[in-house]
């Protein structure tokens, strides 16, 4: 069983930055691929970024590539999402997820079997 707790969300002006953190419980965190997804009001949850077990491979949605960076610290059981040059359309609840079945990063929502409770990110114009 893995428990994920996100933090770091908040209100920021367009062009600003935020860093989200996701703390994971469990001794096998370092063997899981991890991902970030987001869900805007009235919309489906969509892929944002993913990272493989070692941090050596990452993947990003086109809408955030070049602005967001996913990273992980396996010694701290934590995955991060650094968000720069934020835009109002980045406003959403951001969710951290763990895929216990693979080492490689995936953007497929259904592959993730553990989810955090989400953290709100609001970008004002």
PDB file of C-alpha atoms in Angstrom:
ATOM      1  CA  UNK A   1       0.000   0.000   0.000  1.00  0.00           C
ATOM      2  CA  UNK A   2       1.258   3.468  -0.892  1.00  0.00           C
ATOM      3  CA  UNK A   3      -0.037   6.741   0.474  1.00  0.00           C
ATOM      4  CA  UNK A   4       0.657   9.965  -1.396  1.00  0.00           C
ATOM      5  CA  UNK A   5       0.344  13.468   0.054  1.00  0.00           C
ATOM      6  CA  UNK A   6       0.694  16.531  -2.186  1.00  0.00           C
ATOM      7  CA  UNK A   7       1.647  20.005  -1.005  1.00  0.00           C
ATOM      8  CA  UNK A   8       2.815  23.306  -2.425  1.00  0.00           C
ATOM      9  CA  UNK A   9      -0.265  24.473  -4.273  1.00  0.00           C
ATOM     10  CA  UNK A  10      -1.607  27.989  -3.992  1.00  0.00           C
ATOM     11  CA  UNK A  11      -2.471  31.215  -5.746  1.00  0.00           C
ATOM     12  CA  UNK A  12       0.104  32.782  -8.046  1.00  0.00           C
ATOM     13  CA  UNK A  13       0.091  35.463 -10.714  1.00  0.00           C
ATOM     14  CA  UNK A  14       0.628  34.608 -14.357  1.00  0.00           C
ATOM     15  CA  UNK A  15       4.324  34.279 -15.089  1.00  0.00           C
ATOM     16  CA  UNK A  16       5.067  33.113 -11.580  1.00  0.00           C
ATOM     17  CA  UNK A  17       6.350  29.801 -10.246  1.00  0.00           C
ATOM     18  CA  UNK A  18       5.311  27.107  -7.814  1.00  0.00           C
ATOM     19  CA  UNK A  19       6.878  23.840  -6.720  1.00  0.00           C
ATOM     20  CA  UNK A  20       4.603  20.956  -5.861  1.00  0.00           C
ATOM     21  CA  UNK A  21       5.792  18.119  -3.659  1.00  0.00           C
ATOM     22  CA  UNK A  22       4.392  14.633  -3.241  1.00  0.00           C
ATOM     23  CA  UNK A  23       5.512  12.650  -0.222  1.00  0.00           C
ATOM     24  CA  UNK A  24       5.054   8.895  -0.442  1.00  0.00           C
ATOM     25  CA  UNK A  25       4.894   6.269   2.245  1.00  0.00           C
ATOM     26  CA  UNK A  26       6.235   2.779   1.743  1.00  0.00           C
ATOM     27  CA  UNK A  27       9.660   1.249   1.305  1.00  0.00           C
ATOM     28  CA  UNK A  28       9.199   0.474  -2.375  1.00  0.00           C
ATOM     29  CA  UNK A  29       8.768   4.052  -3.594  1.00  0.00           C
ATOM     30  CA  UNK A  30      12.045   3.934  -5.463  1.00  0.00           C
ATOM     31  CA  UNK A  31      10.767   1.130  -7.689  1.00  0.00           C
ATOM     32  CA  UNK A  32       7.641   2.978  -8.847  1.00  0.00           C
ATOM     33  CA  UNK A  33       7.137   5.233 -11.804  1.00  0.00           C
ATOM     34  CA  UNK A  34       5.473   8.463 -10.708  1.00  0.00           C
ATOM     35  CA  UNK A  35       3.276  10.964 -12.443  1.00  0.00           C
ATOM     36  CA  UNK A  36       1.481  14.267 -12.089  1.00  0.00           C
ATOM     37  CA  UNK A  37      -1.997  14.843 -13.491  1.00  0.00           C
ATOM     38  CA  UNK A  38      -4.357  17.803 -13.280  1.00  0.00           C
ATOM     39  CA  UNK A  39      -8.063  18.377 -13.416  1.00  0.00           C
ATOM     40  CA  UNK A  40      -9.670  21.715 -14.187  1.00  0.00           C
ATOM     41  CA  UNK A  41     -13.297  22.416 -13.186  1.00  0.00           C
ATOM     42  CA  UNK A  42     -15.702  20.577 -15.442  1.00  0.00           C
ATOM     43  CA  UNK A  43     -12.922  18.799 -17.311  1.00  0.00           C
ATOM     44  CA  UNK A  44     -11.326  15.379 -17.260  1.00  0.00           C
ATOM     45  CA  UNK A  45      -8.145  14.588 -15.388  1.00  0.00           C
ATOM     46  CA  UNK A  46      -5.218  14.816 -17.783  1.00  0.00           C
ATOM     47  CA  UNK A  47      -1.558  13.919 -17.865  1.00  0.00           C
ATOM     48  CA  UNK A  48       1.032  16.554 -16.966  1.00  0.00           C
ATOM     49  CA  UNK A  49       4.357  14.807 -16.370  1.00  0.00           C
ATOM     50  CA  UNK A  50       5.862  11.444 -15.480  1.00  0.00           C
ATOM     51  CA  UNK A  51       9.201  10.117 -14.283  1.00  0.00           C
ATOM     52  CA  UNK A  52      10.691   6.655 -14.195  1.00  0.00           C
ATOM     53  CA  UNK A  53      11.925   4.884 -11.084  1.00  0.00           C
ATOM     54  CA  UNK A  54      15.434   6.324 -11.161  1.00  0.00           C
ATOM     55  CA  UNK A  55      14.628   9.821 -12.386  1.00  0.00           C
ATOM     56  CA  UNK A  56      16.603   9.235 -15.539  1.00  0.00           C
ATOM     57  CA  UNK A  57      13.628   9.385 -17.894  1.00  0.00           C
ATOM     58  CA  UNK A  58      10.798  11.891 -17.985  1.00  0.00           C
ATOM     59  CA  UNK A  59       7.802  12.697 -20.160  1.00  0.00           C
ATOM     60  CA  UNK A  60       5.656  15.818 -20.409  1.00  0.00           C
ATOM     61  CA  UNK A  61       2.407  16.958 -21.886  1.00  0.00           C
ATOM     62  CA  UNK A  62       2.940  19.326 -24.812  1.00  0.00           C
ATOM     63  CA  UNK A  63       1.160  22.109 -22.955  1.00  0.00           C
ATOM     64  CA  UNK A  64       3.755  22.181 -20.152  1.00  0.00           C
ATOM     65  CA  UNK A  65       6.955  21.069 -21.871  1.00  0.00           C
ATOM     66  CA  UNK A  66       9.695  23.618 -21.354  1.00  0.00           C
ATOM     67  CA  UNK A  67       7.893  25.208 -18.398  1.00  0.00           C
ATOM     68  CA  UNK A  68       7.450  22.337 -15.938  1.00  0.00           C
ATOM     69  CA  UNK A  69      10.075  19.957 -14.578  1.00  0.00           C
ATOM     70  CA  UNK A  70       9.397  16.698 -12.770  1.00  0.00           C
ATOM     71  CA  UNK A  71      12.038  15.242 -10.475  1.00  0.00           C
ATOM     72  CA  UNK A  72      12.304  12.799  -7.606  1.00  0.00           C
ATOM     73  CA  UNK A  73      14.409  12.172  -4.524  1.00  0.00           C
ATOM     74  CA  UNK A  74      14.175   8.483  -3.675  1.00  0.00           C
ATOM     75  CA  UNK A  75      16.049   8.987  -0.411  1.00  0.00           C
ATOM     76  CA  UNK A  76      13.219  11.285   0.712  1.00  0.00           C
ATOM     77  CA  UNK A  77      10.397   9.310  -0.946  1.00  0.00           C
ATOM     78  CA  UNK A  78       9.339  12.510  -2.676  1.00  0.00           C
ATOM     79  CA  UNK A  79       8.516  13.574  -6.207  1.00  0.00           C
ATOM     80  CA  UNK A  80       8.426  17.212  -7.273  1.00  0.00           C
ATOM     81  CA  UNK A  81       6.856  19.309  -9.989  1.00  0.00           C
ATOM     82  CA  UNK A  82       8.558  22.630 -10.595  1.00  0.00           C
ATOM     83  CA  UNK A  83       6.178  24.909 -12.483  1.00  0.00           C
ATOM     84  CA  UNK A  84       7.525  28.058 -14.119  1.00  0.00           C
ATOM     85  CA  UNK A  85       5.974  30.665 -16.403  1.00  0.00           C
ATOM     86  CA  UNK A  86       2.554  29.733 -15.136  1.00  0.00           C
ATOM     87  CA  UNK A  87      -0.501  30.617 -17.185  1.00  0.00           C
ATOM     88  CA  UNK A  88      -4.160  30.996 -16.165  1.00  0.00           C
ATOM     89  CA  UNK A  89      -4.910  27.816 -18.123  1.00  0.00           C
ATOM     90  CA  UNK A  90      -2.672  25.906 -15.701  1.00  0.00           C
ATOM     91  CA  UNK A  91      -5.307  26.444 -13.018  1.00  0.00           C
ATOM     92  CA  UNK A  92      -6.444  23.032 -11.773  1.00  0.00           C
ATOM     93  CA  UNK A  93      -6.247  20.526  -8.974  1.00  0.00           C
ATOM     94  CA  UNK A  94      -2.937  18.720  -9.336  1.00  0.00           C
ATOM     95  CA  UNK A  95      -2.689  15.053  -8.408  1.00  0.00           C
ATOM     96  CA  UNK A  96       0.341  12.912  -7.734  1.00  0.00           C
ATOM     97  CA  UNK A  97       0.135   9.252  -8.764  1.00  0.00           C
ATOM     98  CA  UNK A  98       2.208   6.086  -8.427  1.00  0.00           C
ATOM     99  CA  UNK A  99       2.400   3.205 -10.872  1.00  0.00           C
ATOM    100  CA  UNK A 100       3.456   0.130  -8.920  1.00  0.00           C
ATOM    101  CA  UNK A 101       3.517  -2.132 -11.957  1.00  0.00           C
ATOM    102  CA  UNK A 102       6.319  -0.577 -13.940  1.00  0.00           C
ATOM    103  CA  UNK A 103       9.657   1.170 -13.703  1.00  0.00           C
ATOM    104  CA  UNK A 104       9.218   3.311 -16.808  1.00  0.00           C
ATOM    105  CA  UNK A 105       7.238   6.532 -17.017  1.00  0.00           C
ATOM    106  CA  UNK A 106       3.788   6.441 -18.597  1.00  0.00           C
ATOM    107  CA  UNK A 107       1.233   9.109 -19.463  1.00  0.00           C
ATOM    108  CA  UNK A 108      -1.682   6.671 -19.310  1.00  0.00           C
ATOM    109  CA  UNK A 109      -3.923   7.601 -16.401  1.00  0.00           C
ATOM    110  CA  UNK A 110      -5.332   4.073 -16.028  1.00  0.00           C
ATOM    111  CA  UNK A 111      -1.880   2.607 -15.383  1.00  0.00           C
ATOM    112  CA  UNK A 112      -1.560   4.440 -12.070  1.00  0.00           C
ATOM    113  CA  UNK A 113      -2.945   2.632  -9.053  1.00  0.00           C
ATOM    114  CA  UNK A 114      -2.227   5.041  -6.197  1.00  0.00           C
ATOM    115  CA  UNK A 115      -3.364   8.658  -6.036  1.00  0.00           C
ATOM    116  CA  UNK A 116      -2.969  11.588  -3.706  1.00  0.00           C
ATOM    117  CA  UNK A 117      -5.798  13.831  -2.577  1.00  0.00           C
ATOM    118  CA  UNK A 118      -4.785  16.690  -4.845  1.00  0.00           C
ATOM    119  CA  UNK A 119      -3.573  20.247  -4.335  1.00  0.00           C
ATOM    120  CA  UNK A 120      -5.167  23.337  -5.844  1.00  0.00           C
ATOM    121  CA  UNK A 121      -3.137  25.574  -8.141  1.00  0.00           C
ATOM    122  CA  UNK A 122      -4.731  28.859  -9.173  1.00  0.00           C
ATOM    123  CA  UNK A 123      -3.049  31.203 -11.629  1.00  0.00           C
ATOM    124  CA  UNK A 124      -4.488  34.707 -11.871  1.00  0.00           C
ATOM    125  CA  UNK A 125      -4.187  36.852 -14.983  1.00  0.00           C
TER     126      UNK A 125
END
